[in-house]
XYZ file of C-alpha atoms in Angstrom:
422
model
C 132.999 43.283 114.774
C 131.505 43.485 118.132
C 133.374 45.458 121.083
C 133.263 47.995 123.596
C 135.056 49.690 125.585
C 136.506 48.960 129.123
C 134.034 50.159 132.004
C 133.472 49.749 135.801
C 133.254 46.180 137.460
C 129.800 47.060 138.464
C 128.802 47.798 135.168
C 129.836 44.706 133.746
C 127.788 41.434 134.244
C 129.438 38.533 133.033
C 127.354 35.855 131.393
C 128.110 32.445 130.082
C 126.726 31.908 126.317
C 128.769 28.064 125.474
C 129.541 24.998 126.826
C 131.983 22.034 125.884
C 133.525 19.115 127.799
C 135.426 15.505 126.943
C 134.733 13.297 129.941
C 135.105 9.432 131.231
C 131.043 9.635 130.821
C 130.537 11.067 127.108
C 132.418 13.156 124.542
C 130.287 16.601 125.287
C 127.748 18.054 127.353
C 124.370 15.954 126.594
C 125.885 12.548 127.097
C 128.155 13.628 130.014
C 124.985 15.251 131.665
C 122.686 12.378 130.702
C 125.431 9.978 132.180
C 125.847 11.714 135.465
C 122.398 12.457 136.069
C 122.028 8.815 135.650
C 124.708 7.847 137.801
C 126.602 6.177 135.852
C 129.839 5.920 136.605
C 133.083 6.531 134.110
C 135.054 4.372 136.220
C 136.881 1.616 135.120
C 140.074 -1.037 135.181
C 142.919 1.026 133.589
C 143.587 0.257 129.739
C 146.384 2.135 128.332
C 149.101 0.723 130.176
C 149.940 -2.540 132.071
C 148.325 -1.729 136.294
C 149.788 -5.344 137.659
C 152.651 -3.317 139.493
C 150.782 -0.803 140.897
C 148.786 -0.208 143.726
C 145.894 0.997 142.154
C 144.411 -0.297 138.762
C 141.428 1.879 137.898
C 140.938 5.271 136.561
C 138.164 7.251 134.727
C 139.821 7.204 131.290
C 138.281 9.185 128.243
C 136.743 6.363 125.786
C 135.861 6.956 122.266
C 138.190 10.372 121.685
C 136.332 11.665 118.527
C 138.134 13.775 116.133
C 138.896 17.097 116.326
C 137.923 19.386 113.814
C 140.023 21.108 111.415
C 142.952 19.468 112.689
C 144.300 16.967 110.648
C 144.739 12.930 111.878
C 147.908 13.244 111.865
C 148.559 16.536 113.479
C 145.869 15.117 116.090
C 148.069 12.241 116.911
C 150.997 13.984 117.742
C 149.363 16.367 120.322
C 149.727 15.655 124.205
C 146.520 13.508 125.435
C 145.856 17.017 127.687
C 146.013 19.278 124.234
C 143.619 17.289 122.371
C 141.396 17.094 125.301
C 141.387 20.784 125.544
C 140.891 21.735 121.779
C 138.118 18.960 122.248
C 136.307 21.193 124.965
C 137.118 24.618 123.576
C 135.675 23.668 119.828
C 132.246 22.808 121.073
C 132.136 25.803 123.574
C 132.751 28.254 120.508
C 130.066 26.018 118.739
C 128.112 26.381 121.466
C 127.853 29.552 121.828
C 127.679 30.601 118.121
C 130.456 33.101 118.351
C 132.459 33.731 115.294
C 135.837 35.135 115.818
C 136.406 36.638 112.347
C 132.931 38.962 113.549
C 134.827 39.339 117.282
C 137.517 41.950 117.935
C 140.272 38.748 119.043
C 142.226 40.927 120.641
C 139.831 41.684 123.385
C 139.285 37.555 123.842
C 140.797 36.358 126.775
C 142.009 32.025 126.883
C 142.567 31.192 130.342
C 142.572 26.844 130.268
C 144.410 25.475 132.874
C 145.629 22.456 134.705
C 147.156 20.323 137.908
C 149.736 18.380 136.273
C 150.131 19.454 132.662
C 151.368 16.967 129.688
C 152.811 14.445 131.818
C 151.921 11.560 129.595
C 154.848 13.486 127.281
C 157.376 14.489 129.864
C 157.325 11.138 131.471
C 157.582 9.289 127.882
C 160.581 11.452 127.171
C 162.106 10.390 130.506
C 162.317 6.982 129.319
C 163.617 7.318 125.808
C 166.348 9.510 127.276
C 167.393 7.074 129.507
C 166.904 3.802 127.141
C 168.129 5.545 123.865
C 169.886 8.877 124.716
C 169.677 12.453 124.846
C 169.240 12.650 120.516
C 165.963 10.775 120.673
C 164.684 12.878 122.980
C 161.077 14.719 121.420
C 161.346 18.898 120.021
C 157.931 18.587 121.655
C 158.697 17.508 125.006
C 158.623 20.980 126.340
C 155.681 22.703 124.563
C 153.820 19.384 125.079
C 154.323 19.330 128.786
C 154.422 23.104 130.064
C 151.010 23.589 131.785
C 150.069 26.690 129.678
C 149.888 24.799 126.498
C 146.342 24.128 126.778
C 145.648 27.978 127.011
C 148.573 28.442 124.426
C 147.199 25.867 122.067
C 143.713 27.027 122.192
C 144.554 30.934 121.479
C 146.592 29.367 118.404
C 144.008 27.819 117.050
C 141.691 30.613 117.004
C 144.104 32.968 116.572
C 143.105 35.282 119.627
C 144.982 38.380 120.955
C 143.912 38.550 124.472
C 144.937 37.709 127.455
C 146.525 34.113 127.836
C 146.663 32.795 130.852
C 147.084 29.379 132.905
C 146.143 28.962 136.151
C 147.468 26.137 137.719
C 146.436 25.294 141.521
C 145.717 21.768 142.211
C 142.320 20.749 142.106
C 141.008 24.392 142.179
C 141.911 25.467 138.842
C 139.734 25.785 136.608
C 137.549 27.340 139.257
C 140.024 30.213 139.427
C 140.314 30.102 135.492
C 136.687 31.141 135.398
C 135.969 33.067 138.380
C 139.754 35.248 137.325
C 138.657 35.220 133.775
C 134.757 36.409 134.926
C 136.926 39.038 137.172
C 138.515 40.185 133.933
C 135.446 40.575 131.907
C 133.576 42.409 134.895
C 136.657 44.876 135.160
C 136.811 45.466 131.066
C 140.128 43.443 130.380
C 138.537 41.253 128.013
C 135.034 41.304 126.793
C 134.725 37.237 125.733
C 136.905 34.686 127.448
C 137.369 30.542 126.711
C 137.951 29.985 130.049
C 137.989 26.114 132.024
C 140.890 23.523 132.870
C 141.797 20.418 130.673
C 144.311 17.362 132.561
C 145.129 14.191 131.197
C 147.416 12.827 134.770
C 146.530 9.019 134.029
C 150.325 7.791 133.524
C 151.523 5.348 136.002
C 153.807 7.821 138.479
C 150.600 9.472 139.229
C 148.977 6.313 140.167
C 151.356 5.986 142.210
C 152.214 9.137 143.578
C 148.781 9.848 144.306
C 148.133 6.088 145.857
C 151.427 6.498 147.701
C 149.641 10.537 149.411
C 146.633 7.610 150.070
C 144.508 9.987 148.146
C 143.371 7.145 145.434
C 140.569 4.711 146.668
C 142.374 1.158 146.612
C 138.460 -0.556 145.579
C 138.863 -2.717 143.135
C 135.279 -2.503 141.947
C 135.276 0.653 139.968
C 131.667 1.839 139.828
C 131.654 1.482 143.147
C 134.982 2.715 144.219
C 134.131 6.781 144.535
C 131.771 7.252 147.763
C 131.609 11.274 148.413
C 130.714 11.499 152.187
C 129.578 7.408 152.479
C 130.966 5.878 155.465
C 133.342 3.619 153.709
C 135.039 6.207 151.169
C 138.299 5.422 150.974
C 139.809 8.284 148.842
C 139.221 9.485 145.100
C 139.267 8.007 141.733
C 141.335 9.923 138.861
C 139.985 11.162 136.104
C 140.749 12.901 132.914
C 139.542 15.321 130.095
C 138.564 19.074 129.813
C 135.669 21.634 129.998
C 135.608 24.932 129.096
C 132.823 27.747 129.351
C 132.492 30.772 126.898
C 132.377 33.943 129.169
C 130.846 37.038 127.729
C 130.024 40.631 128.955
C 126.067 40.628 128.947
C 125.854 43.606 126.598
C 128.520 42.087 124.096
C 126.366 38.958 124.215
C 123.249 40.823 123.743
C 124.659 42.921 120.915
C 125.723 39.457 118.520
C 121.972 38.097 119.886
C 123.746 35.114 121.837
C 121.936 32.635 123.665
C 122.606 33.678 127.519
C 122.585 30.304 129.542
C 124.230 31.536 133.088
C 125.552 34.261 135.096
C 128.672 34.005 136.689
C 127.300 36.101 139.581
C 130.172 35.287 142.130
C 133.367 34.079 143.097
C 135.542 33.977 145.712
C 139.067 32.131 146.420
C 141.272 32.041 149.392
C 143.995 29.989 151.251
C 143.779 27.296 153.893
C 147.460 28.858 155.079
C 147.299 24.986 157.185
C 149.034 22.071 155.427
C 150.415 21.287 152.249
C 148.092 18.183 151.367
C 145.444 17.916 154.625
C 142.397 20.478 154.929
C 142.254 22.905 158.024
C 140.032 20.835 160.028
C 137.885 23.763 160.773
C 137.246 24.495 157.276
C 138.249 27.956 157.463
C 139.838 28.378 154.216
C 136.705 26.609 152.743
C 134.054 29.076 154.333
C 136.324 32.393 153.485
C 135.567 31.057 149.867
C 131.974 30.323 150.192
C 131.361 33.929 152.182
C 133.411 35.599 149.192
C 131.341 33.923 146.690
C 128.304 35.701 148.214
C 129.551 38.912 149.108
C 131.075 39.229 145.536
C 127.700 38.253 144.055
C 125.312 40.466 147.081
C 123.608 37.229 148.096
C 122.445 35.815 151.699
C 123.028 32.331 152.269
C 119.502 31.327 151.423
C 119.365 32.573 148.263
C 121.248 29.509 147.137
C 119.160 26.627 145.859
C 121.984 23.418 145.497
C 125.753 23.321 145.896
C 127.814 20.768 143.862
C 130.242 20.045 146.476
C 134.228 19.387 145.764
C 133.564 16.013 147.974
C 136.623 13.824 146.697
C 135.722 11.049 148.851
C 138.763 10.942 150.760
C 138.553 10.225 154.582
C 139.659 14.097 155.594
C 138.276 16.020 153.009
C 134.293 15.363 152.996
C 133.427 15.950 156.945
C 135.556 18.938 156.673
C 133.461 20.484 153.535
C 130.306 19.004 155.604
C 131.220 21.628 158.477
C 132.077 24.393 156.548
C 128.600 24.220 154.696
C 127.081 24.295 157.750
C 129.006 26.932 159.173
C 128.138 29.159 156.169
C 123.765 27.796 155.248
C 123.339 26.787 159.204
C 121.825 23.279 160.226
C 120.177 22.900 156.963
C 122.707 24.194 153.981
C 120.709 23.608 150.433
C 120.731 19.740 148.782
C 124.226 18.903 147.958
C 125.868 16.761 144.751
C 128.581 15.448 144.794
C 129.271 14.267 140.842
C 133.089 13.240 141.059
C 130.981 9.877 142.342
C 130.490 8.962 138.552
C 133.120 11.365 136.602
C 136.076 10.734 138.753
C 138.481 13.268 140.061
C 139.959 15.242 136.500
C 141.611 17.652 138.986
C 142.344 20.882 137.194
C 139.192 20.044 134.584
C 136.985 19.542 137.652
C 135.877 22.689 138.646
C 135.336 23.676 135.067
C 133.418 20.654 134.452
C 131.150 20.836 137.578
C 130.403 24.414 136.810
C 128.930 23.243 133.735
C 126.574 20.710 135.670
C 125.592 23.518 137.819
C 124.623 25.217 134.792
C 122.422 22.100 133.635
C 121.241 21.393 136.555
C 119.684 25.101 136.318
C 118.523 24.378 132.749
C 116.905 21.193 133.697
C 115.670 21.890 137.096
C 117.099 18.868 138.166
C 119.674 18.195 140.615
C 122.200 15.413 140.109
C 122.774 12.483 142.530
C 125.239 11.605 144.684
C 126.430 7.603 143.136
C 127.523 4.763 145.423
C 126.261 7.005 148.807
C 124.516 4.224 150.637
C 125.491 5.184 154.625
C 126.528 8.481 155.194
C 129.766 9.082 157.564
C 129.647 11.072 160.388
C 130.125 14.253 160.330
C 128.825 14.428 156.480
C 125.161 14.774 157.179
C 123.799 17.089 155.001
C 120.616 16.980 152.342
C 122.478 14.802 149.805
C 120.642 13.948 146.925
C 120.915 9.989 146.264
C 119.825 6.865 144.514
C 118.645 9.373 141.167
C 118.499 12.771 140.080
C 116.097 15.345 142.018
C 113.703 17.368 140.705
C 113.608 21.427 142.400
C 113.353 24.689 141.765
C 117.039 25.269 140.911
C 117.697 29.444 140.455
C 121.166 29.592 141.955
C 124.067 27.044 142.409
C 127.193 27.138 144.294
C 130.085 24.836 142.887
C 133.003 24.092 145.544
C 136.612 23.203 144.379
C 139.550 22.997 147.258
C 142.934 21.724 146.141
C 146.453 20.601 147.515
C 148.531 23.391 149.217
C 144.783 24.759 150.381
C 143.677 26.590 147.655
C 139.713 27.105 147.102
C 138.103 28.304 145.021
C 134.101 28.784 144.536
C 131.200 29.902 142.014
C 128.362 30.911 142.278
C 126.500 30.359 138.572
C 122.618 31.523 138.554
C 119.630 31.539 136.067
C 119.797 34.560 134.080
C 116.464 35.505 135.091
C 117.221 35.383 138.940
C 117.235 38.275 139.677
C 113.769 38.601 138.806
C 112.302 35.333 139.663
């Protein structure tokens, strides 16, 4: 059993040791790497309920769901779309990472999974049947289905863990918060190994359109070409679903069960826009209190980041304003950007979780991810975007953005382990 006891913050570097992710572009990491860095885009016409009312008809829907693992078929089926998603992500991030919980003091292993919406495709089901057939036929599950800590909940369960559980749950942030809280934990001796990422499964038709209705969904037709980050003629986001989590470790707990160290979570920072409910502060104020925290938490300049996977939705307000905050924080020339929900979609709470683990690969490979469908970039959202195919570089250090509704941001700064050093 491997543990140790609480210490200082500054004693405590926080490392990441698994990955695991269920996307529109592949069922794990490899394919869902291989697919973005390819471009390719998970969008597509909507399949799992009829779109000819609504104002938008295309989503980036999980294909091929595989099976989970030690969870019976018919178990599986009964799960929320967002549960299954998560146990999906949080399996092969234990796999990953080669940890084995009956040889891990669970009690000091920390869940924190979060999400936007929750199990809406449950609650909203349940709506119907109790109007159509009555209170009676109304689901035992409808609650612990829907409540947005299930996913953390469900997870712990499963692996029968005694931490802390948590679920964060702020918009399109989330999952950024779930790691950079849960690396904040570790760092501080709370925990000393968290499963820590977002999981969201918000394709129903009231989210269409609610979020069509906000003008937040791109109206495009043509869905590989419907998600522009920063192109002149981006006309708002396309949703997405699935999950990603990241195993989080204390470096010396890692060392101690000879884990494979693939990242350090070297900083975070979060803050409030304090401006609107739904529209950015058009300085980007929040945005660059984030990005300075980031650094400051992790003792880095500016320059010593190499790449920033940007939160760049696509919609009309949101890009220029990240555009100006990067340049109020790297200068005229901030680092090559990438903005991947171009070819995953938006899986709002799963995002940030999910584009912390391309950071990570883009480290690993060297290799910086392109920006799809970017063919004339808007005013205002000049910057060194990497287009048309994936970029070779020296890639040490990247910082991943994620800003949500009600202006919450949150940011990460994930690094080679040997950066320090390099």
């Amino acid at each position: 059993m491997a543990s140790s006891p609480a210490m200082p913050a500054a004693h405590r570097r926080v490392v990441v040791t698994g990955l695991g992710c269920i996307t529109p572009i592949g069922p794990d990491v490899p394919s869902t790497w291989d697919g973005v860095a390819r471009a390719e885009s998970g969008a597509a016409p909507i399949t799992r309920f009829d779109t000819s009312d609504l104002p938008v008809g295309i989503a980036c829907e999980v294909k091929n769901e595989p099976p989970l693992a030690d969870v019976s078929a018919k178990d599986a089926r009964r799960l929320d779309r967002i549960l299954r998603f998560a146990l999906h992500a949080a399996q092969q991030a234990v796999a990953d990472a080669a940890i084995d919980f009956d040889r891990t003091d669970r009690e000091r292993v920390m869940v924190a999974i979060g999400s936007g919406v929750g199990g809406v495709e449950t609650l909203f089901a349940n709506q119907r049947i109790l109007e159509t057939r009555g209170a009676r036929r109304v689901s035992p599950f409808v609650v612990p289905y829907s409540i947005v800590n299930m996913p953390s909940g469900l997870v712990g369960v499963h692996y029968g863990l005694g931490g802390p559980n948590l679920s964060h749950s702020t918009a399109c942030a989330t999952s950024s918060h779930a790691i950079g809280e849960s690396a904040e934990a570790i760092a501080r001796g709370a925990a000393d190994v968290a499963l820590a990422g977002g999981a969201e499964a918000p394709i129903v038709p009231l989210s269409i359109a609610g979020f069509a209705a906000m003008r937040a969904l791109s109206p495009n037709p043509d869905a590989a070409r419907a998600s522009r980050p920063f192109d002149a003629d981006r006309d708002g986001f396309v949703l997405g679903e699935g999950a990603a989590v990241l195993v989080l470790e204390a470096e010396e707990h890692a060392l101690a069960r000879g884990a494979e160290i693939l990242a350090v979570v070297e900083g975070y920072g979060a803050s409030a826009d304090g401006y609107h409910l739904s529209a950015p502060d058009e300085e980007g104020r929040g945005a660059v209190r984030a990005m300075r925290s980031a650094l400051e938490r992790a003792g880095l300049e500016p320059a010593s980041i190499d790449a920033i996977n940007a939160h760049a939705t696509a919609t009309p307000a949101g890009d220029p304003v990240e555009a100006l905050a990067l340049r109020t924080v790297f200068g005229p020339t901030p680092p090559p950007v990438s903005a991947t929900k171009s070819t995953t979609g938006h899986l709002l709470g799963a995002a940030g979780a999910l584009e912390a683990i391309l950071s990570i690969r883009a480290i690993r490979e060297q290799c910086l991810p392109p920006t799809a469908n970017l063919d004339r970039v808007a005013d205002g959202c000049e910057l060194d975007h990497v287009v048309g195919k994936a970029r070779p570089a020296r890639v040490r250090r990247v910082l991943s953005n994620s800003f949500g509704f009600g202006g919450t941001n949150g940011c990460l700064i994930l690094a080679d382990p040997n950066a320090g050093t390099a």
